[in-house]
PDB file of C-alpha atoms in Angstrom:
ATOM      1  CA  MET A 794     -67.145 -46.049  62.662  1.00 94.00           C
ATOM      2  CA  ASN A 795     -70.215 -47.871  61.422  1.00 96.00           C
ATOM      3  CA  LYS A 796     -71.866 -45.539  58.939  1.00 97.00           C
ATOM      4  CA  LEU A 797     -70.927 -42.145  57.513  1.00 98.00           C
ATOM      5  CA  ILE A 798     -73.945 -40.057  56.541  1.00 98.00           C
ATOM      6  CA  LEU A 799     -73.260 -37.117  54.227  1.00 98.00           C
ATOM      7  CA  VAL A 800     -75.858 -34.351  53.959  1.00 98.00           C
ATOM      8  CA  ARG A 801     -75.708 -31.371  51.649  1.00 98.00           C
ATOM      9  CA  HIS A 802     -77.130 -28.146  53.107  1.00 98.00           C
ATOM     10  CA  GLY A 803     -80.532 -26.865  52.009  1.00 97.00           C
ATOM     11  CA  LEU A 804     -81.114 -24.279  49.293  1.00 97.00           C
ATOM     12  CA  THR A 805     -79.671 -20.861  50.161  1.00 97.00           C
ATOM     13  CA  VAL A 806     -80.381 -17.296  49.139  1.00 95.00           C
ATOM     14  CA  ASP A 807     -77.109 -17.390  47.167  1.00 95.00           C
ATOM     15  CA  ASN A 808     -78.250 -20.560  45.392  1.00 93.00           C
ATOM     16  CA  GLU A 809     -81.484 -18.849  44.390  1.00 93.00           C
ATOM     17  CA  HIS A 810     -79.534 -15.905  42.964  1.00 92.00           C
ATOM     18  CA  LYS A 811     -77.142 -18.341  41.211  1.00 92.00           C
ATOM     19  CA  SER A 812     -74.242 -16.778  43.061  1.00 94.00           C
ATOM     20  CA  PHE A 813     -70.903 -18.443  43.730  1.00 94.00           C
ATOM     21  CA  SER A 814     -71.170 -19.303  47.394  1.00 94.00           C
ATOM     22  CA  GLY A 815     -68.045 -20.659  49.034  1.00 97.00           C
ATOM     23  CA  PHE A 816     -66.883 -19.005  52.241  1.00 97.00           C
ATOM     24  CA  ASN A 817     -69.727 -16.483  51.843  1.00 95.00           C
ATOM     25  CA  ASP A 818     -71.850 -17.104  54.948  1.00 97.00           C
ATOM     26  CA  CYS A 819     -75.364 -16.952  53.535  1.00 97.00           C
ATOM     27  CA  ASP A 820     -78.639 -18.158  55.057  1.00 98.00           C
ATOM     28  CA  LEU A 821     -81.015 -20.846  53.887  1.00 98.00           C
ATOM     29  CA  SER A 822     -83.873 -19.538  51.765  1.00 97.00           C
ATOM     30  CA  GLN A 823     -87.462 -20.354  52.701  1.00 97.00           C
ATOM     31  CA  ILE A 824     -87.352 -23.282  50.276  1.00 97.00           C
ATOM     32  CA  GLY A 825     -84.136 -24.434  51.938  1.00 97.00           C
ATOM     33  CA  ARG A 826     -85.819 -24.317  55.336  1.00 98.00           C
ATOM     34  CA  ASP A 827     -88.693 -26.400  53.964  1.00 98.00           C
ATOM     35  CA  GLN A 828     -86.157 -28.888  52.592  1.00 98.00           C
ATOM     36  CA  ALA A 829     -84.451 -29.016  56.001  1.00 98.00           C
ATOM     37  CA  GLN A 830     -87.769 -29.781  57.655  1.00 98.00           C
ATOM     38  CA  GLY A 831     -88.311 -32.759  55.329  1.00 98.00           C
ATOM     39  CA  LEU A 832     -84.734 -33.846  55.981  1.00 98.00           C
ATOM     40  CA  CYS A 833     -85.283 -33.721  59.745  1.00 98.00           C
ATOM     41  CA  GLU A 834     -88.408 -35.880  59.523  1.00 97.00           C
ATOM     42  CA  TYR A 835     -86.522 -38.465  57.461  1.00 98.00           C
ATOM     43  CA  LEU A 836     -83.500 -38.513  59.785  1.00 98.00           C
ATOM     44  CA  LYS A 837     -85.716 -39.089  62.830  1.00 97.00           C
ATOM     45  CA  ARG A 838     -85.928 -42.688  61.612  1.00 95.00           C
ATOM     46  CA  GLN A 839     -82.123 -42.999  61.519  1.00 93.00           C
ATOM     47  CA  ASP A 840     -79.657 -43.622  64.344  1.00 94.00           C
ATOM     48  CA  VAL A 841     -77.011 -40.889  64.456  1.00 97.00           C
ATOM     49  CA  ASP A 842     -74.485 -40.600  67.272  1.00 97.00           C
ATOM     50  CA  LYS A 843     -72.411 -37.562  66.276  1.00 98.00           C
ATOM     51  CA  ILE A 844     -73.081 -34.563  64.033  1.00 98.00           C
ATOM     52  CA  TYR A 845     -70.436 -32.473  62.309  1.00 98.00           C
ATOM     53  CA  THR A 846     -70.896 -29.430  60.075  1.00 98.00           C
ATOM     54  CA  SER A 847     -68.762 -26.773  58.483  1.00 98.00           C
ATOM     55  CA  THR A 848     -68.599 -23.451  60.311  1.00 98.00           C
ATOM     56  CA  LEU A 849     -70.875 -21.832  57.718  1.00 98.00           C
ATOM     57  CA  LYS A 850     -74.360 -21.214  59.035  1.00 98.00           C
ATOM     58  CA  ARG A 851     -76.209 -22.782  56.091  1.00 98.00           C
ATOM     59  CA  THR A 852     -74.997 -26.213  57.211  1.00 98.00           C
ATOM     60  CA  VAL A 853     -75.948 -25.594  60.841  1.00 98.00           C
ATOM     61  CA  GLN A 854     -79.380 -24.246  59.842  1.00 98.00           C
ATOM     62  CA  THR A 855     -79.968 -27.402  57.788  1.00 98.00           C
ATOM     63  CA  ILE A 856     -79.285 -29.881  60.575  1.00 98.00           C
ATOM     64  CA  GLU A 857     -79.991 -27.998  63.833  1.00 98.00           C
ATOM     65  CA  ALA A 858     -83.612 -29.196  64.172  1.00 98.00           C
ATOM     66  CA  TYR A 859     -82.473 -32.804  63.929  1.00 98.00           C
ATOM     67  CA  ALA A 860     -79.588 -32.183  66.333  1.00 98.00           C
ATOM     68  CA  ASP A 861     -82.074 -30.743  68.823  1.00 98.00           C
ATOM     69  CA  TYR A 862     -84.360 -33.755  68.343  1.00 98.00           C
ATOM     70  CA  ARG A 863     -81.465 -36.148  69.055  1.00 97.00           C
ATOM     71  CA  GLY A 864     -80.068 -34.005  71.865  1.00 98.00           C
ATOM     72  CA  LEU A 865     -76.677 -33.820  70.133  1.00 98.00           C
ATOM     73  CA  GLU A 866     -74.131 -31.021  70.072  1.00 98.00           C
ATOM     74  CA  ILE A 867     -72.996 -29.900  66.608  1.00 98.00           C
ATOM     75  CA  ASP A 868     -69.234 -30.093  66.102  1.00 98.00           C
ATOM     76  CA  LYS A 869     -68.372 -27.298  63.636  1.00 98.00           C
ATOM     77  CA  ARG A 870     -65.182 -27.612  61.584  1.00 98.00           C
ATOM     78  CA  ASP A 871     -63.617 -24.922  59.405  1.00 98.00           C
ATOM     79  CA  ASP A 872     -62.041 -27.365  56.990  1.00 98.00           C
ATOM     80  CA  PHE A 873     -65.381 -28.829  55.910  1.00 98.00           C
ATOM     81  CA  ARG A 874     -66.234 -25.502  54.256  1.00 98.00           C
ATOM     82  CA  GLU A 875     -66.890 -25.197  50.524  1.00 98.00           C
ATOM     83  CA  ILE A 876     -64.163 -23.928  48.174  1.00 97.00           C
ATOM     84  CA  ASN A 877     -63.002 -20.355  48.730  1.00 98.00           C
ATOM     85  CA  PHE A 878     -64.129 -18.475  45.611  1.00 97.00           C
ATOM     86  CA  GLY A 879     -62.198 -15.399  46.725  1.00 97.00           C
ATOM     87  CA  LEU A 880     -63.210 -12.289  44.776  1.00 95.00           C
ATOM     88  CA  PHE A 881     -66.031 -14.235  43.107  1.00 96.00           C
ATOM     89  CA  ASP A 882     -67.765 -15.197  46.339  1.00 96.00           C
ATOM     90  CA  GLY A 883     -71.329 -13.900  46.443  1.00 95.00           C
ATOM     91  CA  LEU A 884     -71.347 -12.934  42.741  1.00 96.00           C
ATOM     92  CA  ASN A 885     -73.168 -14.664  39.892  1.00 94.00           C
ATOM     93  CA  TYR A 886     -71.448 -15.439  36.607  1.00 92.00           C
ATOM     94  CA  GLU A 887     -72.776 -12.359  34.809  1.00 94.00           C
ATOM     95  CA  GLU A 888     -71.437 -10.135  37.589  1.00 96.00           C
ATOM     96  CA  ILE A 889     -68.076 -11.897  37.458  1.00 95.00           C
ATOM     97  CA  LYS A 890     -67.846 -11.415  33.675  1.00 94.00           C
ATOM     98  CA  GLU A 891     -68.593  -7.717  34.082  1.00 95.00           C
ATOM     99  CA  LYS A 892     -66.167  -7.072  36.959  1.00 95.00           C
ATOM    100  CA  TYR A 893     -63.411  -9.587  36.116  1.00 94.00           C
ATOM    101  CA  PRO A 894     -63.679 -10.480  32.387  1.00 92.00           C
ATOM    102  CA  GLN A 895     -60.217 -12.037  32.012  1.00 91.00           C
ATOM    103  CA  GLU A 896     -60.527 -14.046  35.222  1.00 90.00           C
ATOM    104  CA  ALA A 897     -63.947 -15.265  34.085  1.00 88.00           C
ATOM    105  CA  LYS A 898     -62.412 -16.715  30.905  1.00 86.00           C
ATOM    106  CA  GLU A 899     -59.643 -18.455  32.823  1.00 86.00           C
ATOM    107  CA  MET A 900     -62.132 -19.881  35.302  1.00 85.00           C
ATOM    108  CA  MET A 901     -64.109 -21.661  32.582  1.00 80.00           C
ATOM    109  CA  ILE A 902     -61.129 -23.854  31.682  1.00 76.00           C
ATOM    110  CA  LEU A 903     -62.100 -25.897  34.770  1.00 62.00           C
ATOM    111  CA  SER A 904     -58.549 -26.924  35.578  1.00 68.00           C
ATOM    112  CA  GLU A 905     -58.094 -28.342  39.069  1.00 69.00           C
ATOM    113  CA  ALA A 906     -54.976 -26.186  39.323  1.00 77.00           C
ATOM    114  CA  TYR A 907     -56.982 -22.986  38.687  1.00 89.00           C
ATOM    115  CA  LYS A 908     -56.932 -20.814  41.778  1.00 92.00           C
ATOM    116  CA  PHE A 909     -59.756 -18.342  42.302  1.00 94.00           C
ATOM    117  CA  PRO A 910     -58.431 -14.786  42.748  1.00 95.00           C
ATOM    118  CA  GLN A 911     -57.732 -14.313  46.471  1.00 96.00           C
ATOM    119  CA  GLY A 912     -59.254 -17.775  46.975  1.00 96.00           C
ATOM    120  CA  GLU A 913     -58.096 -21.347  46.495  1.00 95.00           C
ATOM    121  CA  SER A 914     -57.867 -24.114  43.904  1.00 94.00           C
ATOM    122  CA  LEU A 915     -59.878 -27.324  43.773  1.00 93.00           C
ATOM    123  CA  GLU A 916     -56.745 -29.257  44.754  1.00 94.00           C
ATOM    124  CA  GLU A 917     -56.199 -27.022  47.792  1.00 95.00           C
ATOM    125  CA  MET A 918     -59.811 -27.530  48.818  1.00 97.00           C
ATOM    126  CA  TYR A 919     -59.479 -31.300  48.351  1.00 97.00           C
ATOM    127  CA  GLN A 920     -56.434 -31.406  50.607  1.00 97.00           C
ATOM    128  CA  ARG A 921     -58.180 -29.266  53.235  1.00 98.00           C
ATOM    129  CA  ASN A 922     -61.416 -31.298  53.224  1.00 98.00           C
ATOM    130  CA  THR A 923     -59.772 -34.713  53.231  1.00 98.00           C
ATOM    131  CA  LYS A 924     -57.262 -33.869  55.939  1.00 98.00           C
ATOM    132  CA  GLU A 925     -60.217 -33.026  58.186  1.00 98.00           C
ATOM    133  CA  LEU A 926     -62.049 -36.176  57.096  1.00 98.00           C
ATOM    134  CA  ASP A 927     -59.052 -38.384  57.917  1.00 98.00           C
ATOM    135  CA  LYS A 928     -58.823 -36.689  61.305  1.00 97.00           C
ATOM    136  CA  LEU A 929     -62.516 -37.375  61.966  1.00 97.00           C
ATOM    137  CA  ILE A 930     -62.148 -41.035  60.917  1.00 96.00           C
ATOM    138  CA  GLU A 931     -59.174 -41.443  63.230  1.00 95.00           C
ATOM    139  CA  GLU A 932     -61.124 -39.903  66.107  1.00 95.00           C
ATOM    140  CA  ASN A 933     -63.943 -42.407  65.595  1.00 94.00           C
ATOM    141  CA  LYS A 934     -62.024 -45.499  64.528  1.00 89.00           C
ATOM    142  CA  ASP A 935     -62.554 -47.433  67.766  1.00 85.00           C
ATOM    143  CA  ASN A 936     -66.323 -47.188  67.924  1.00 86.00           C
ATOM    144  CA  ASP A 937     -69.325 -48.401  65.954  1.00 93.00           C
ATOM    145  CA  LYS A 938     -71.056 -45.035  65.850  1.00 95.00           C
ATOM    146  CA  ASN A 939     -73.028 -43.539  62.982  1.00 97.00           C
ATOM    147  CA  ILE A 940     -71.491 -40.184  62.058  1.00 98.00           C
ATOM    148  CA  LEU A 941     -73.282 -37.429  60.136  1.00 98.00           C
ATOM    149  CA  ILE A 942     -71.497 -34.616  58.287  1.00 98.00           C
ATOM    150  CA  CYS A 943     -73.633 -31.772  56.950  1.00 98.00           C
ATOM    151  CA  SER A 944     -71.562 -29.750  54.509  1.00 98.00           C
ATOM    152  CA  HIS A 945     -71.412 -28.608  50.890  1.00 98.00           C
ATOM    153  CA  MET A 946     -71.594 -30.146  47.439  1.00 96.00           C
ATOM    154  CA  GLY A 947     -67.896 -29.592  46.737  1.00 97.00           C
ATOM    155  CA  THR A 948     -66.935 -30.950  50.145  1.00 98.00           C
ATOM    156  CA  ILE A 949     -69.071 -34.066  49.737  1.00 98.00           C
ATOM    157  CA  ARG A 950     -67.656 -34.644  46.252  1.00 97.00           C
ATOM    158  CA  ASN A 951     -64.163 -34.487  47.747  1.00 98.00           C
ATOM    159  CA  ILE A 952     -65.088 -36.837  50.585  1.00 98.00           C
ATOM    160  CA  LEU A 953     -66.561 -39.406  48.192  1.00 98.00           C
ATOM    161  CA  SER A 954     -63.597 -39.091  45.827  1.00 97.00           C
ATOM    162  CA  HIS A 955     -61.156 -39.562  48.688  1.00 97.00           C
ATOM    163  CA  LEU A 956     -62.923 -42.571  50.161  1.00 97.00           C
ATOM    164  CA  LEU A 957     -63.290 -44.323  46.811  1.00 95.00           C
ATOM    165  CA  THR A 958     -60.091 -43.398  44.948  1.00 96.00           C
ATOM    166  CA  LYS A 959     -57.788 -41.505  47.369  1.00 95.00           C
ATOM    167  CA  ASN A 960     -57.649 -38.595  44.890  1.00 95.00           C
ATOM    168  CA  ASN A 961     -60.067 -36.081  43.348  1.00 93.00           C
ATOM    169  CA  ASP A 962     -60.141 -37.554  39.836  1.00 92.00           C
ATOM    170  CA  VAL A 963     -63.852 -38.365  40.098  1.00 95.00           C
ATOM    171  CA  HIS A 964     -64.836 -35.118  41.815  1.00 94.00           C
ATOM    172  CA  TRP A 965     -67.123 -34.056  38.951  1.00 92.00           C
ATOM    173  CA  ASN A 966     -68.836 -37.452  38.675  1.00 94.00           C
ATOM    174  CA  PHE A 967     -71.194 -36.771  41.579  1.00 95.00           C
ATOM    175  CA  ARG A 968     -74.402 -34.708  41.431  1.00 91.00           C
ATOM    176  CA  LEU A 969     -76.135 -33.882  44.684  1.00 94.00           C
ATOM    177  CA  GLN A 970     -79.328 -31.972  45.346  1.00 95.00           C
ATOM    178  CA  ASN A 971     -79.708 -29.640  48.306  1.00 97.00           C
ATOM    179  CA  ALA A 972     -80.536 -31.400  51.599  1.00 98.00           C
ATOM    180  CA  SER A 973     -79.877 -34.808  50.030  1.00 97.00           C
ATOM    181  CA  VAL A 974     -78.577 -37.814  51.954  1.00 98.00           C
ATOM    182  CA  THR A 975     -75.714 -40.163  51.067  1.00 98.00           C
ATOM    183  CA  VAL A 976     -74.863 -43.120  53.313  1.00 98.00           C
ATOM    184  CA  ILE A 977     -71.562 -45.009  53.339  1.00 98.00           C
ATOM    185  CA  ASP A 978     -70.930 -48.246  55.198  1.00 97.00           C
ATOM    186  CA  MET A 979     -67.568 -47.780  56.934  1.00 96.00           C
ATOM    187  CA  SER A 980     -67.725 -50.837  59.201  1.00 92.00           C
ATOM    188  CA  ASN A 981     -65.010 -52.941  57.545  1.00 88.00           C
ATOM    189  CA  ASP A 982     -62.530 -50.213  56.612  1.00 81.00           C
ATOM    190  CA  PHE A 983     -63.799 -50.632  53.054  1.00 91.00           C
ATOM    191  CA  PRO A 984     -66.237 -47.829  52.145  1.00 96.00           C
ATOM    192  CA  ILE A 985     -69.416 -49.076  50.462  1.00 97.00           C
ATOM    193  CA  ILE A 986     -72.060 -46.615  49.246  1.00 97.00           C
ATOM    194  CA  GLU A 987     -75.454 -47.768  50.534  1.00 97.00           C
ATOM    195  CA  LEU A 988     -77.512 -44.745  49.523  1.00 97.00           C
ATOM    196  CA  MET A 989     -76.606 -41.970  47.098  1.00 97.00           C
ATOM    197  CA  GLY A 990     -78.186 -38.528  46.880  1.00 97.00           C
ATOM    198  CA  PHE A 991     -81.523 -39.498  48.427  1.00 97.00           C
ATOM    199  CA  ILE A 992     -84.031 -36.613  48.449  1.00 97.00           C
ATOM    200  CA  PRO A 993     -86.111 -36.770  51.662  1.00 97.00           C
ATOM    201  CA  TYR A 994     -88.679 -34.110  50.771  1.00 96.00           C
ATOM    202  CA  SER A 995     -91.296 -33.279  48.135  1.00 93.00           C
ATOM    203  CA  GLU A 996     -90.000 -33.084  44.558  1.00 89.00           C
ATOM    204  CA  ASP A 997     -91.755 -29.716  44.353  1.00 91.00           C
ATOM    205  CA  LEU A 998     -88.870 -28.330  46.442  1.00 94.00           C
ATOM    206  CA  ILE A 999     -86.085 -29.541  44.127  1.00 91.00           C
ATOM    207  CA  ARG A1000     -83.939 -26.726  42.736  1.00 79.00           C
ATOM    208  CA  ASP A1001     -80.685 -26.321  40.750  1.00 65.00           C
ATOM    209  CA  PRO A1002     -78.094 -28.730  42.258  1.00 51.00           C
ATOM    210  CA  TYR A1003     -75.050 -27.155  40.621  1.00 50.00           C
ATOM    211  CA  ARG A1004     -74.457 -24.383  43.113  1.00 50.00           C
ATOM    212  CA  SER A1005     -72.471 -24.860  46.295  1.00 52.00           C
TER     213      SER A1005
END
């Protein structure tokens, strides 16, 4: 592999409602579609050989125009999905506090061992994401292709953590806007970040980056 390009999906309707959006399969909002258009125009100047996404439609909607432009099939992978928020998926924090007050208090401890009710923990997500990443790297180890993964903020944080430290200790040290671009040089089996969180569209379209 030559370069690994990581793209976060565009703004979604769940993002706009400040809802927890993990496995919840929401659409891009109109702003997200505008972000995706700016992303596509930027990526037209880049060489990409393969495109991967999660199986959630917000990632496909973000990158499909560019995939069409390049004439590339999108390889969708379940294990690049965001964390499974379980019972909290699709709810905002106020709704969670009202429906699940005790669980809401426990959630705010932010322990990596905390498991969302009927969902998963950050550690479980890390293992799921990075197992898929290692599989993808192995599949592409004997070529000099540029690989693009369009996924989620949590997934990209896990990928960066894994490549740099082989654990998720620095998971929370990365902040990524919707439809942003991060580029990693993978050519010498020593990951080097070339570009981090680049925003390829008008700043007027920037929204809250803290939602998945």
